[in-house]
Amino acid sequence: MAKTAIQPTREQDYPEWYQQVIKAADLAENSPVRGCMVIKPWGYSLWENMQANLDKMFKATGHTNAYFPLFIPVSYLEKEAEHVEGFAKECAVVTHSKLELNSEGKLVPAAPLEEPLIVRPTSETIIGEMYSRWVQSYRDLPILVNQWANVVRWEMRTRLFLRTAEFLWQEGHTAHATKAEAEEETQKMLRVYETFAQDYMAMPVICGRKTEGEKFPGAVDTYCIEAMMQDRKALQAGTSHFLGQNFAKASNIKYLSEAGTQEYAWTTSWGVSTRLIGGMVMTHADDNGLILPPKLAPTHIVIVPILHNEDERENVVNYCQKLKAELSQKTYAGRELQVHVDMRDMRGGDKIWSWVKKGVPLRIEVGPRDIASDSLFVARRDEDKKNSIKRSEFVDKVADILQSIQDNLFARAKKYRDENMMEISSKEDFYKYFTPKNEKKPEIHGGFAIADYDGSAEVEDMLRKDLRVTVRCIPLDGGQPKGAKCIFTGNPAKYRAIFAKSY
Amino acid sequence: MAKTAIQPTREQDYPEWYQQVIKAADLAENSPVRGCMVIKPWGYSLWENMQANLDKMFKATGHTNAYFPLFIPVSYLEKEAEHVEGFAKECAVVTHSKLELNSEGKLVPAAPLEEPLIVRPTSETIIGEMYSRWVQSYRDLPILVNQWANVVRWEMRTRLFLRTAEFLWQEGHTAHATKAEAEEETQKMLRVYETFAQDYMAMPVICGRKTEGEKFPGAVDTYCIEAMMQDRKALQAGTSHFLGQNFAKASNIKYLSEAGTQEYAWTTSWGVSTRLIGGMVMTHADDNGLILPPKLAPTHIVIVPILHNEDERENVVNYCQKLKAELSQKTYAGRELQVHVDMRDMRGGDKIWSWVKKGVPLRIEVGPRDIASDSLFVARRDEDKKNSIKRSEFVDKVADILQSIQDNLFARAKKYRDENMMEISSKEDFYKYFTPKNEKKPEIHGGFAIADYDGSAEVEDMLRKDLRVTVRCIPLDGGQPKGAKCIFTGNPAKYRAIFAKSY
């Protein structure tokens, strides 16, 4: 077998492969600040493209952006009992407002705050407080606001993009006059996430509802999109919460109804984060590195001039620049084509591998012979072969080729997901499905199991303890039990759920 | 005199007028978190438009975005002596990583950190640490990176947009192989800020260099753009720092030169913040509220249907919607026209005033008579009159009209600035210039004074103490002394500087 650009391979050591893909693509790295990552330019460009597309979708559904404080007074967090339970145990606490030299000449915290502040882990409480000031009458509703921000959760075990102490995200927070309207909003935003994941990230997802034990602290219902990674673990890629009147009561968001009565508003919140980048890596990357869906790629096409000697340079470079100029006038998926000519002073082979590892969808190699034959040597990152194509044909068809890459990535990921999803009808089969076949590779296990169960916390606790498997969601499509009984307890079945190990 | 929409007027109480303009336009408000503001949707849209244009200019000059940690270990801050001096005395210090219930049932900080962290007030030290890892050889230079982020400085006296504990900004951080290249970068970005301020914000600025006492802690040279507000005070609207090798030495950013020697890199940093919004308000707003430069306005045109009775509604509303559709296909300054039809259920007069206060550049009122005469009643926010214009003429010329508003705002602000700038050649005249004519209105004073001085810290200290006046900058254009002597001390003159009271 040919040596791969990423060592180890997925097969050899999946978690380490993931770290190496990120490093080879120069997406991000750990910083000296515990649990905080640095998102490097290539990784941040991906985030910018995600942001731009999501933001358009949020605005198209009537939302505007705003910005709320980074800090939350501890007394606000306390207002919602489940919420404080969920977030107090790992948060960054600000206690002082200056540093002073002590008698040993060391800088130490000084000027203690009257009330400690925490760095927002999520903003329901502080935004709820503001909404309580903004809402007086039914005419002030709905409020449809989103915030792009950084948040902090003091996670003990971190992993680039998937789980970091600080991460970037968006959090939508809406308030409505009626329960039905808030529920509709929750579903609408879930579907926005589904569309974004599938149509932009080329990452198939299952829309579902979380169980009591897995929902957001303080929510009435948490909906999610769940994706399968290439180690067959699940990744929760986005959530949309119906908060009922819980936070409205905690923050006193009240309005005067048309009928003249004082009512509590109904609220929702929904978010996706830089975790999506991790999901994209683990959905598409291979043993040669990153593979980017064209709709989100910072660069669609890289052109590598191939020079055998110096006197070819001017001709080849000019040809490449002209080709770039021509391609840059084309658009794909509403964006001008981003084309880069790699003029670095290094070996052609090294250049080529660097772009393979960065996941650029299309690579064109141009040497004197290609120019002579008026053709281009084109490599699709999603396929293993290179083709010589007539220049004019390529230029004409470039948007179609990019769309075919986008479609291929989605189809391939969906096929993988569907092949690793199994309907299971006995506890024994279920346990067998999730028991590693090879003790040395505990990460190799079944995938997504679909099974009827009684909806009890006892079953969930047992599976978590025995197999480290959780209910990922009760799918919106197909969540009704097929059989009469829970496969674990024999009790009446309540749901048909998706079970998996997860990130 | 007619009653104005904003009370008090600028003349009556300038600082309070400022707060009221922001409130009436719904740009932002204070939050319950000390010193932290909430940027509301209308204010945040302005910031988004500023971001979009600045970001384009940064990318056009070769920069990419990245993201670095929110937290900075205290030991990093300590690496640069002036820097720690400048920022340690007002910063948010994180000391614990969880909250726990104490014996009285109160949530208190727990799990103390080994080393306290501060919330970034600026990121030279943490970014410098990362650059020291990224840079090995001259081939790794330059690094041209920008970050959009929130920062925290524990200011004691805050004012919406102008000075808040948390604010949003961008901070560019670059590293270069040579001094000349770093100096060129510093100047280049200063000019980007000048262009943005003048061409987009319609805010005239003076480019200059700060004195020793006013420069950024740790910089070799700080350059700035200074604008005049309508109370004739100066606002430092953006800064670009040449950091020499100070931070490269503190963070150990070293590279192997082409000649094979180990050298320290040369670095720069540059930033503008949400303070720009405050500057825009105070440059253009009048006693009826905000006035937005068309290039940054979230909405270019608002259409207000004028209905005298219900049976006119369908006809008028349809007409307005068609007009909106037609106008929305036009562009101005590279952006599709943003047109809004105000369908709110409220009195026409109240609608009109709400848009006046929000500063929308063009307002169109449409009633049955306008439809009958195929004309529109158009009001420019920058002028006091309304005109009836033929519909087709308006549609054809709308981009020109917007540009004429943009130009008018700039010309008006520049005229005001130039009229309130005076060359002064004696200490006595200088003191008279800055002494309020009316004791009850200490804010009314001269403006910008231009004078020769010896460049000494003593003169600066004296002026700060006696008049609360500072050297705003030594202008890049005209900073050479005109006379031989300092007007304050009679010593040899070193600079011709701009002096003013400031925000």
mmCIF file of N, CA and C in Angstrom, chain A residues 52-137:
data_model
loop_
_atom_site.group_PDB
_atom_site.id
_atom_site.type_symbol
_atom_site.label_atom_id
_atom_site.label_comp_id
_atom_site.label_asym_id
_atom_site.label_seq_id
_atom_site.Cartn_x
_atom_site.Cartn_y
_atom_site.Cartn_z
ATOM 1 N N ALA A 52 -20.789 33.312 6.887
ATOM 2 C CA ALA A 52 -21.440 34.104 5.839
ATOM 3 C C ALA A 52 -22.721 33.419 5.373
ATOM 4 N N ASN A 53 -22.648 32.100 5.174
ATOM 5 C CA ASN A 53 -23.822 31.382 4.685
ATOM 6 C C ASN A 53 -24.903 31.247 5.742
ATOM 7 N N LEU A 54 -24.510 30.914 6.961
ATOM 8 C CA LEU A 54 -25.498 30.808 8.037
ATOM 9 C C LEU A 54 -26.160 32.168 8.277
ATOM 10 N N ASP A 55 -25.350 33.205 8.302
ATOM 11 C CA ASP A 55 -25.880 34.540 8.571
ATOM 12 C C ASP A 55 -26.933 34.932 7.533
ATOM 13 N N LYS A 56 -26.665 34.593 6.279
ATOM 14 C CA LYS A 56 -27.642 34.861 5.227
ATOM 15 C C LYS A 56 -28.953 34.114 5.510
ATOM 16 N N MET A 57 -28.822 32.867 5.942
ATOM 17 C CA MET A 57 -30.018 32.065 6.224
ATOM 18 C C MET A 57 -30.774 32.615 7.440
ATOM 19 N N PHE A 58 -30.028 33.089 8.429
ATOM 20 C CA PHE A 58 -30.696 33.659 9.613
ATOM 21 C C PHE A 58 -31.450 34.925 9.217
ATOM 22 N N LYS A 59 -30.818 35.747 8.386
ATOM 23 C CA LYS A 59 -31.467 37.004 7.999
ATOM 24 C C LYS A 59 -32.672 36.729 7.107
ATOM 25 N N ALA A 60 -32.537 35.715 6.236
ATOM 26 C CA ALA A 60 -33.660 35.362 5.364
ATOM 27 C C ALA A 60 -34.856 34.854 6.164
ATOM 28 N N THR A 61 -34.618 34.365 7.380
ATOM 29 C CA THR A 61 -35.723 33.919 8.230
ATOM 30 C C THR A 61 -36.087 34.998 9.262
ATOM 31 N N GLY A 62 -35.696 36.241 8.967
ATOM 32 C CA GLY A 62 -36.215 37.364 9.768
ATOM 33 C C GLY A 62 -35.407 37.763 10.981
ATOM 34 N N HIS A 63 -34.201 37.219 11.155
ATOM 35 C CA HIS A 63 -33.416 37.538 12.345
ATOM 36 C C HIS A 63 -32.429 38.674 12.087
ATOM 37 N N THR A 64 -32.092 39.387 13.153
ATOM 38 C CA THR A 64 -31.024 40.384 13.074
ATOM 39 C C THR A 64 -29.980 40.022 14.124
ATOM 40 N N ASN A 65 -28.791 40.569 13.957
ATOM 41 C CA ASN A 65 -27.729 40.326 14.926
ATOM 42 C C ASN A 65 -27.649 41.449 15.954
ATOM 43 N N ALA A 66 -27.160 41.095 17.131
ATOM 44 C CA ALA A 66 -26.922 42.081 18.188
ATOM 45 C C ALA A 66 -25.757 41.553 19.007
ATOM 46 N N TYR A 67 -25.349 42.312 20.015
ATOM 47 C CA TYR A 67 -24.236 41.854 20.841
ATOM 48 C C TYR A 67 -24.501 42.147 22.320
ATOM 49 N N PHE A 68 -24.293 41.120 23.145
ATOM 50 C CA PHE A 68 -24.566 41.192 24.582
ATOM 51 C C PHE A 68 -23.277 40.969 25.368
ATOM 52 N N PRO A 69 -23.282 41.341 26.669
ATOM 53 C CA PRO A 69 -22.028 41.291 27.444
ATOM 54 C C PRO A 69 -21.393 39.896 27.549
ATOM 55 N N LEU A 70 -20.068 39.920 27.584
ATOM 56 C CA LEU A 70 -19.263 38.719 27.792
ATOM 57 C C LEU A 70 -19.453 38.145 29.192
ATOM 58 N N PHE A 71 -19.710 39.039 30.154
ATOM 59 C CA PHE A 71 -19.780 38.608 31.555
ATOM 60 C C PHE A 71 -21.223 38.460 32.039
ATOM 61 N N ILE A 72 -21.405 37.464 32.910
ATOM 62 C CA ILE A 72 -22.716 37.248 33.511
ATOM 63 C C ILE A 72 -22.562 37.245 35.031
ATOM 64 N N PRO A 73 -23.291 38.117 35.728
ATOM 65 C CA PRO A 73 -23.217 38.114 37.190
ATOM 66 C C PRO A 73 -23.720 36.762 37.722
ATOM 67 N N VAL A 74 -23.076 36.264 38.762
ATOM 68 C CA VAL A 74 -23.452 34.952 39.297
ATOM 69 C C VAL A 74 -24.936 34.918 39.667
ATOM 70 N N SER A 75 -25.455 36.030 40.147
ATOM 71 C CA SER A 75 -26.867 36.058 40.551
ATOM 72 C C SER A 75 -27.817 35.823 39.368
ATOM 73 N N TYR A 76 -27.383 36.158 38.137
ATOM 74 C CA TYR A 76 -28.237 35.904 36.970
ATOM 75 C C TYR A 76 -28.273 34.429 36.649
ATOM 76 N N LEU A 77 -27.094 33.811 36.721
ATOM 77 C CA LEU A 77 -26.994 32.386 36.433
ATOM 78 C C LEU A 77 -27.917 31.601 37.364
ATOM 79 N N GLU A 78 -28.011 32.077 38.605
ATOM 80 C CA GLU A 78 -28.786 31.360 39.626
ATOM 81 C C GLU A 78 -30.283 31.371 39.382
ATOM 82 N N LYS A 79 -30.730 32.238 38.475
ATOM 83 C CA LYS A 79 -32.178 32.409 38.322
ATOM 84 C C LYS A 79 -32.897 31.164 37.808
ATOM 85 N N GLU A 80 -32.207 30.326 37.054
ATOM 86 C CA GLU A 80 -32.854 29.133 36.511
ATOM 87 C C GLU A 80 -32.120 27.928 37.100
ATOM 88 N N ALA A 81 -32.833 27.132 37.870
ATOM 89 C CA ALA A 81 -32.191 26.106 38.694
ATOM 90 C C ALA A 81 -31.409 25.057 37.882
ATOM 91 N N GLU A 82 -32.026 24.523 36.822
ATOM 92 C CA GLU A 82 -31.331 23.491 36.032
ATOM 93 C C GLU A 82 -30.127 24.098 35.304
ATOM 94 N N HIS A 83 -30.310 25.356 34.917
ATOM 95 C CA HIS A 83 -29.280 26.057 34.152
ATOM 96 C C HIS A 83 -28.008 26.214 34.988
ATOM 97 N N VAL A 84 -28.158 26.657 36.226
ATOM 98 C CA VAL A 84 -26.978 26.857 37.082
ATOM 99 C C VAL A 84 -26.309 25.508 37.352
ATOM 100 N N GLU A 85 -27.132 24.506 37.574
ATOM 101 C CA GLU A 85 -26.639 23.132 37.757
ATOM 102 C C GLU A 85 -25.762 22.707 36.575
ATOM 103 N N GLY A 86 -26.224 23.047 35.369
ATOM 104 C CA GLY A 86 -25.532 22.626 34.154
ATOM 105 C C GLY A 86 -24.236 23.363 33.897
ATOM 106 N N PHE A 87 -24.142 24.625 34.302
ATOM 107 C CA PHE A 87 -22.991 25.421 33.888
ATOM 108 C C PHE A 87 -22.041 25.863 35.002
ATOM 109 N N ALA A 88 -22.496 25.830 36.271
ATOM 110 C CA ALA A 88 -21.641 26.343 37.352
ATOM 111 C C ALA A 88 -20.396 25.488 37.562
ATOM 112 N N LYS A 89 -20.491 24.221 37.216
ATOM 113 C CA LYS A 89 -19.379 23.351 37.586
ATOM 114 C C LYS A 89 -18.152 23.450 36.671
ATOM 115 N N GLU A 90 -18.285 24.132 35.578
ATOM 116 C CA GLU A 90 -17.082 24.389 34.777
ATOM 117 C C GLU A 90 -17.210 25.728 34.053
ATOM 118 N N CYS A 91 -16.739 26.764 34.719
ATOM 119 C CA CYS A 91 -16.836 28.102 34.127
ATOM 120 C C CYS A 91 -15.659 28.961 34.589
ATOM 121 N N ALA A 92 -15.340 29.956 33.790
ATOM 122 C CA ALA A 92 -14.253 30.873 34.142
ATOM 123 C C ALA A 92 -14.836 31.981 35.013
ATOM 124 N N VAL A 93 -14.288 32.131 36.223
ATOM 125 C CA VAL A 93 -14.846 33.096 37.171
ATOM 126 C C VAL A 93 -13.911 34.296 37.291
ATOM 127 N N VAL A 94 -14.464 35.478 37.010
ATOM 128 C CA VAL A 94 -13.714 36.728 37.156
ATOM 129 C C VAL A 94 -13.991 37.268 38.549
ATOM 130 N N THR A 95 -12.919 37.473 39.325
ATOM 131 C CA THR A 95 -13.105 37.900 40.715
ATOM 132 C C THR A 95 -12.441 39.231 41.039
ATOM 133 N N HIS A 96 -11.515 39.677 40.179
ATOM 134 C CA HIS A 96 -10.765 40.909 40.466
ATOM 135 C C HIS A 96 -10.709 41.809 39.240
ATOM 136 N N SER A 97 -10.442 43.102 39.476
ATOM 137 C CA SER A 97 -10.416 44.031 38.348
ATOM 138 C C SER A 97 -9.061 44.700 38.135
ATOM 139 N N LYS A 98 -8.032 44.210 38.796
ATOM 140 C CA LYS A 98 -6.688 44.680 38.464
ATOM 141 C C LYS A 98 -5.624 43.715 38.966
ATOM 142 N N LEU A 99 -4.418 43.961 38.520
ATOM 143 C CA LEU A 99 -3.260 43.210 39.022
ATOM 144 C C LEU A 99 -2.339 44.218 39.709
ATOM 145 N N GLU A 100 -1.735 43.772 40.807
ATOM 146 C CA GLU A 100 -0.830 44.654 41.549
ATOM 147 C C GLU A 100 0.414 43.883 41.917
ATOM 148 N N LEU A 101 1.522 44.591 42.046
ATOM 149 C CA LEU A 101 2.751 43.934 42.498
ATOM 150 C C LEU A 101 2.646 43.698 44.002
ATOM 151 N N ASN A 102 2.914 42.466 44.428
ATOM 152 C CA ASN A 102 2.937 42.229 45.875
ATOM 153 C C ASN A 102 4.347 42.505 46.413
ATOM 154 N N SER A 103 4.548 42.226 47.697
ATOM 155 C CA SER A 103 5.829 42.601 48.325
ATOM 156 C C SER A 103 7.007 41.821 47.738
ATOM 157 N N GLU A 104 6.707 40.669 47.122
ATOM 158 C CA GLU A 104 7.781 39.894 46.479
ATOM 159 C C GLU A 104 7.989 40.303 45.013
ATOM 160 N N GLY A 105 7.305 41.381 44.586
ATOM 161 C CA GLY A 105 7.459 41.829 43.205
ATOM 162 C C GLY A 105 6.711 40.952 42.211
ATOM 163 N N LYS A 106 5.714 40.232 42.700
ATOM 164 C CA LYS A 106 4.928 39.370 41.811
ATOM 165 C C LYS A 106 3.571 39.994 41.532
ATOM 166 N N LEU A 107 3.082 39.881 40.292
ATOM 167 C CA LEU A 107 1.767 40.438 39.964
ATOM 168 C C LEU A 107 0.677 39.520 40.502
ATOM 169 N N VAL A 108 -0.195 40.084 41.330
ATOM 170 C CA VAL A 108 -1.284 39.280 41.899
ATOM 171 C C VAL A 108 -2.618 40.028 41.740
ATOM 172 N N PRO A 109 -3.723 39.266 41.739
ATOM 173 C CA PRO A 109 -5.038 39.902 41.587
ATOM 174 C C PRO A 109 -5.308 40.895 42.714
ATOM 175 N N ALA A 110 -5.920 42.027 42.380
ATOM 176 C CA ALA A 110 -6.284 43.020 43.391
ATOM 177 C C ALA A 110 -7.637 43.618 43.009
ATOM 178 N N ALA A 111 -8.157 44.468 43.865
ATOM 179 C CA ALA A 111 -9.465 45.093 43.663
ATOM 180 C C ALA A 111 -10.546 44.036 43.428
ATOM 181 N N PRO A 112 -10.862 43.253 44.470
ATOM 182 C CA PRO A 112 -11.884 42.208 44.308
ATOM 183 C C PRO A 112 -13.256 42.793 43.953
ATOM 184 N N LEU A 113 -13.993 42.086 43.101
ATOM 185 C CA LEU A 113 -15.338 42.533 42.722
ATOM 186 C C LEU A 113 -16.329 42.237 43.837
ATOM 187 N N GLU A 114 -17.340 43.063 43.949
ATOM 188 C CA GLU A 114 -18.383 42.795 44.940
ATOM 189 C C GLU A 114 -19.099 41.495 44.626
ATOM 190 N N GLU A 115 -19.441 41.327 43.353
ATOM 191 C CA GLU A 115 -20.083 40.079 42.934
ATOM 192 C C GLU A 115 -19.244 39.469 41.819
ATOM 193 N N PRO A 116 -18.833 38.209 41.968
ATOM 194 C CA PRO A 116 -18.045 37.594 40.890
ATOM 195 C C PRO A 116 -18.871 37.539 39.592
ATOM 196 N N LEU A 117 -18.156 37.525 38.483
ATOM 197 C CA LEU A 117 -18.786 37.409 37.171
ATOM 198 C C LEU A 117 -18.300 36.115 36.543
ATOM 199 N N ILE A 118 -19.135 35.467 35.738
ATOM 200 C CA ILE A 118 -18.575 34.364 34.970
ATOM 201 C C ILE A 118 -18.528 34.765 33.500
ATOM 202 N N VAL A 119 -17.558 34.199 32.795
ATOM 203 C CA VAL A 119 -17.494 34.413 31.355
ATOM 204 C C VAL A 119 -18.611 33.561 30.752
ATOM 205 N N ARG A 120 -19.443 34.171 29.891
ATOM 206 C CA ARG A 120 -20.644 33.468 29.396
ATOM 207 C C ARG A 120 -20.323 32.082 28.861
ATOM 208 N N PRO A 121 -21.042 31.047 29.375
ATOM 209 C CA PRO A 121 -20.957 29.723 28.750
ATOM 210 C C PRO A 121 -22.075 29.612 27.697
ATOM 211 N N THR A 122 -23.052 30.490 27.772
ATOM 212 C CA THR A 122 -24.225 30.630 26.913
ATOM 213 C C THR A 122 -24.957 31.819 27.510
ATOM 214 N N SER A 123 -25.856 32.463 26.740
ATOM 215 C CA SER A 123 -26.319 33.788 27.195
ATOM 216 C C SER A 123 -27.798 33.911 27.525
ATOM 217 N N GLU A 124 -28.490 32.783 27.753
ATOM 218 C CA GLU A 124 -29.925 32.892 28.049
ATOM 219 C C GLU A 124 -30.218 33.878 29.172
ATOM 220 N N THR A 125 -29.424 33.838 30.244
ATOM 221 C CA THR A 125 -29.788 34.635 31.417
ATOM 222 C C THR A 125 -29.556 36.123 31.194
ATOM 223 N N ILE A 126 -28.433 36.489 30.610
ATOM 224 C CA ILE A 126 -28.176 37.922 30.424
ATOM 225 C C ILE A 126 -29.058 38.481 29.303
ATOM 226 N N ILE A 127 -29.285 37.686 28.264
ATOM 227 C CA ILE A 127 -30.161 38.162 27.177
ATOM 228 C C ILE A 127 -31.604 38.224 27.680
ATOM 229 N N GLY A 128 -31.981 37.243 28.493
ATOM 230 C CA GLY A 128 -33.326 37.253 29.091
ATOM 231 C C GLY A 128 -33.566 38.520 29.900
ATOM 232 N N GLU A 129 -32.560 38.931 30.653
ATOM 233 C CA GLU A 129 -32.672 40.163 31.436
ATOM 234 C C GLU A 129 -32.917 41.368 30.511
ATOM 235 N N MET A 130 -32.193 41.424 29.395
ATOM 236 C CA MET A 130 -32.385 42.550 28.479
ATOM 237 C C MET A 130 -33.780 42.488 27.848
ATOM 238 N N TYR A 131 -34.199 41.288 27.452
ATOM 239 C CA TYR A 131 -35.519 41.169 26.829
ATOM 240 C C TYR A 131 -36.622 41.607 27.799
ATOM 241 N N SER A 132 -36.416 41.318 29.085
ATOM 242 C CA SER A 132 -37.447 41.718 30.054
ATOM 243 C C SER A 132 -37.595 43.242 30.069
ATOM 244 N N ARG A 133 -36.519 43.951 29.703
ATOM 245 C CA ARG A 133 -36.611 45.416 29.633
ATOM 246 C C ARG A 133 -37.203 45.890 28.315
ATOM 247 N N TRP A 134 -36.992 45.103 27.270
ATOM 248 C CA TRP A 134 -37.427 45.525 25.928
ATOM 249 C C TRP A 134 -38.891 45.214 25.659
ATOM 250 N N VAL A 135 -39.396 44.188 26.345
ATOM 251 C CA VAL A 135 -40.755 43.744 26.036
ATOM 252 C C VAL A 135 -41.747 44.348 27.025
ATOM 253 N N GLN A 136 -42.708 45.096 26.511
ATOM 254 C CA GLN A 136 -43.789 45.609 27.352
ATOM 255 C C GLN A 136 -45.113 45.023 26.866
ATOM 256 N N SER A 137 -45.330 45.113 25.556
ATOM 257 C CA SER A 137 -46.632 44.703 25.026
ATOM 258 C C SER A 137 -46.435 43.671 23.915
#
